[in-house]
């Protein structure tokens, strides 16, 4: 078996193993240099610290929106509720304007805020760290909200 095929099989098996850990589903949003809204579905999200209040999420370096997030001074993590599968799917697709015909609010800083989310976490960009084929974005929490809705989860390669 050649090296490329071995790596593919190894990564395929690793993805299966990693899919056994259930995660919440978020849409991380920001604004690009023109002030246009940008967003992407993300499940690599975690709390980091309570003092100072920090969170992290990861973004692939080849994603079309990577440069918008990298150059931004902040972002919003919109934690999706169980009834927002359509929002998850919209922001996971590679299209140019994911906000076309999509109602949203804006934070004081002008970042998109997705309505009816389970929770929202508004952040100033703290730092960006290398993480292989992804970068790790760390944000300092400046505002947050939550509701009593049920979470949308990703487990075993499926939304549940």
XYZ file of C-alpha atoms in Angstrom:
160
model
C 0.000 0.000 0.000
C 1.487 3.377 -0.918
C 2.163 6.127 1.645
C -0.733 8.394 0.554
C -3.257 5.565 0.887
C -1.850 4.568 4.300
C -2.179 8.173 5.533
C -5.731 8.367 4.189
C -6.711 5.155 6.011
C -4.964 6.320 9.196
C -6.789 9.682 9.084
C -10.100 7.968 8.285
C -9.724 5.760 11.365
C -8.689 8.734 13.511
C -11.775 10.655 12.361
C -13.936 7.676 13.408
C -12.320 7.612 16.849
C -12.676 11.377 17.315
C -16.336 11.253 16.233
C -17.124 9.206 19.342
C -16.715 12.362 21.449
C -19.940 14.349 21.273
C -19.582 18.098 20.854
C -21.860 21.068 20.782
C -22.337 22.872 17.489
C -21.538 26.542 17.046
C -21.516 29.106 14.301
C -18.646 31.533 14.754
C -19.242 34.932 13.169
C -17.265 38.088 12.455
C -17.201 40.903 9.920
C -14.733 41.194 7.052
C -12.709 44.319 6.194
C -15.713 45.723 4.263
C -18.025 45.208 7.246
C -19.839 42.292 5.604
C -20.947 39.445 7.896
C -18.947 36.189 7.808
C -19.752 32.899 9.547
C -18.792 29.243 9.691
C -20.101 26.158 11.501
C -17.564 24.981 14.100
C -17.577 22.163 16.640
C -13.976 22.578 17.827
C -14.859 24.964 20.660
C -13.838 24.934 24.329
C -13.563 27.067 27.423
C -9.991 27.950 28.414
C -10.042 30.167 31.505
C -12.456 31.923 33.853
C -9.913 34.543 34.939
C -9.417 36.071 32.479
C -12.522 34.724 30.702
C -11.136 32.981 27.599
C -12.504 30.508 25.033
C -10.963 28.853 21.987
C -12.056 27.477 18.660
C -10.158 26.104 15.668
C -10.314 26.996 11.984
C -8.662 25.273 9.028
C -6.076 27.437 7.300
C -7.560 26.623 3.881
C -11.089 27.817 4.732
C -12.216 30.737 2.535
C -13.155 32.779 5.628
C -9.821 32.134 7.379
C -8.292 35.510 6.470
C -11.427 37.362 7.644
C -11.228 35.764 11.091
C -7.441 36.104 11.272
C -7.597 39.845 10.511
C -10.600 40.550 12.728
C -10.343 42.041 16.199
C -13.176 39.873 17.485
C -15.910 37.320 16.869
C -19.072 35.778 18.276
C -19.517 32.117 19.160
C -23.200 31.299 18.646
C -23.927 27.991 20.397
C -26.777 26.399 18.463
C -29.938 24.984 19.939
C -31.492 21.711 18.840
C -34.002 23.515 16.591
C -31.237 25.241 14.569
C -30.139 22.367 12.319
C -30.945 24.565 9.314
C -28.545 27.242 10.641
C -25.821 24.627 11.151
C -26.243 23.378 7.581
C -26.367 26.886 6.079
C -23.063 27.913 7.656
C -21.316 24.607 6.941
C -21.729 24.991 3.179
C -19.041 26.696 1.097
C -20.954 29.658 -0.323
C -19.987 33.293 -0.679
C -22.803 35.049 1.198
C -24.196 32.809 3.920
C -26.092 35.776 5.388
C -28.180 36.457 2.255
C -31.865 36.335 3.290
C -30.827 35.414 6.846
C -32.061 37.556 9.747
C -29.460 38.396 12.351
C -28.620 41.089 14.855
C -25.312 42.890 15.340
C -23.206 43.329 18.437
C -21.996 46.756 19.561
C -18.804 46.002 17.616
C -20.783 45.151 14.461
C -20.334 41.367 14.526
C -23.264 39.142 13.465
C -25.297 37.646 16.299
C -27.510 34.654 15.433
C -30.968 34.911 16.949
C -32.556 32.083 18.962
C -29.219 30.452 19.798
C -28.769 28.429 22.962
C -26.035 30.880 24.000
C -23.860 33.609 22.526
C -20.321 34.532 23.515
C -18.970 37.844 22.211
C -15.169 38.029 22.203
C -12.240 40.275 21.464
C -9.474 38.400 19.693
C -6.871 37.444 22.338
C -4.397 35.481 20.236
C -4.059 33.015 17.366
C -1.817 29.971 17.779
C -0.606 27.458 15.179
C -2.234 24.041 15.349
C -1.119 21.926 12.401
C -3.458 22.415 9.444
C -5.684 24.580 11.682
C -5.097 27.664 13.795
C -6.387 28.028 17.347
C -8.289 31.266 17.893
C -8.485 32.412 21.502
C -10.974 35.095 22.483
C -11.493 37.124 25.631
C -15.181 37.136 26.523
C -16.710 40.613 26.677
C -20.432 39.689 26.769
C -22.498 36.526 26.911
C -26.107 35.344 26.971
C -27.842 31.996 27.382
C -31.287 30.425 27.273
C -32.925 27.258 28.562
C -33.166 25.623 25.142
C -31.719 22.198 24.355
C -28.327 21.932 22.585
C -27.606 20.743 19.074
C -24.966 18.009 19.294
C -22.598 16.388 16.822
C -21.826 12.732 17.564
C -20.581 9.854 15.452
C -20.632 12.012 12.314
C -24.267 13.062 12.755
C -26.287 15.903 14.218
C -28.355 14.720 17.201
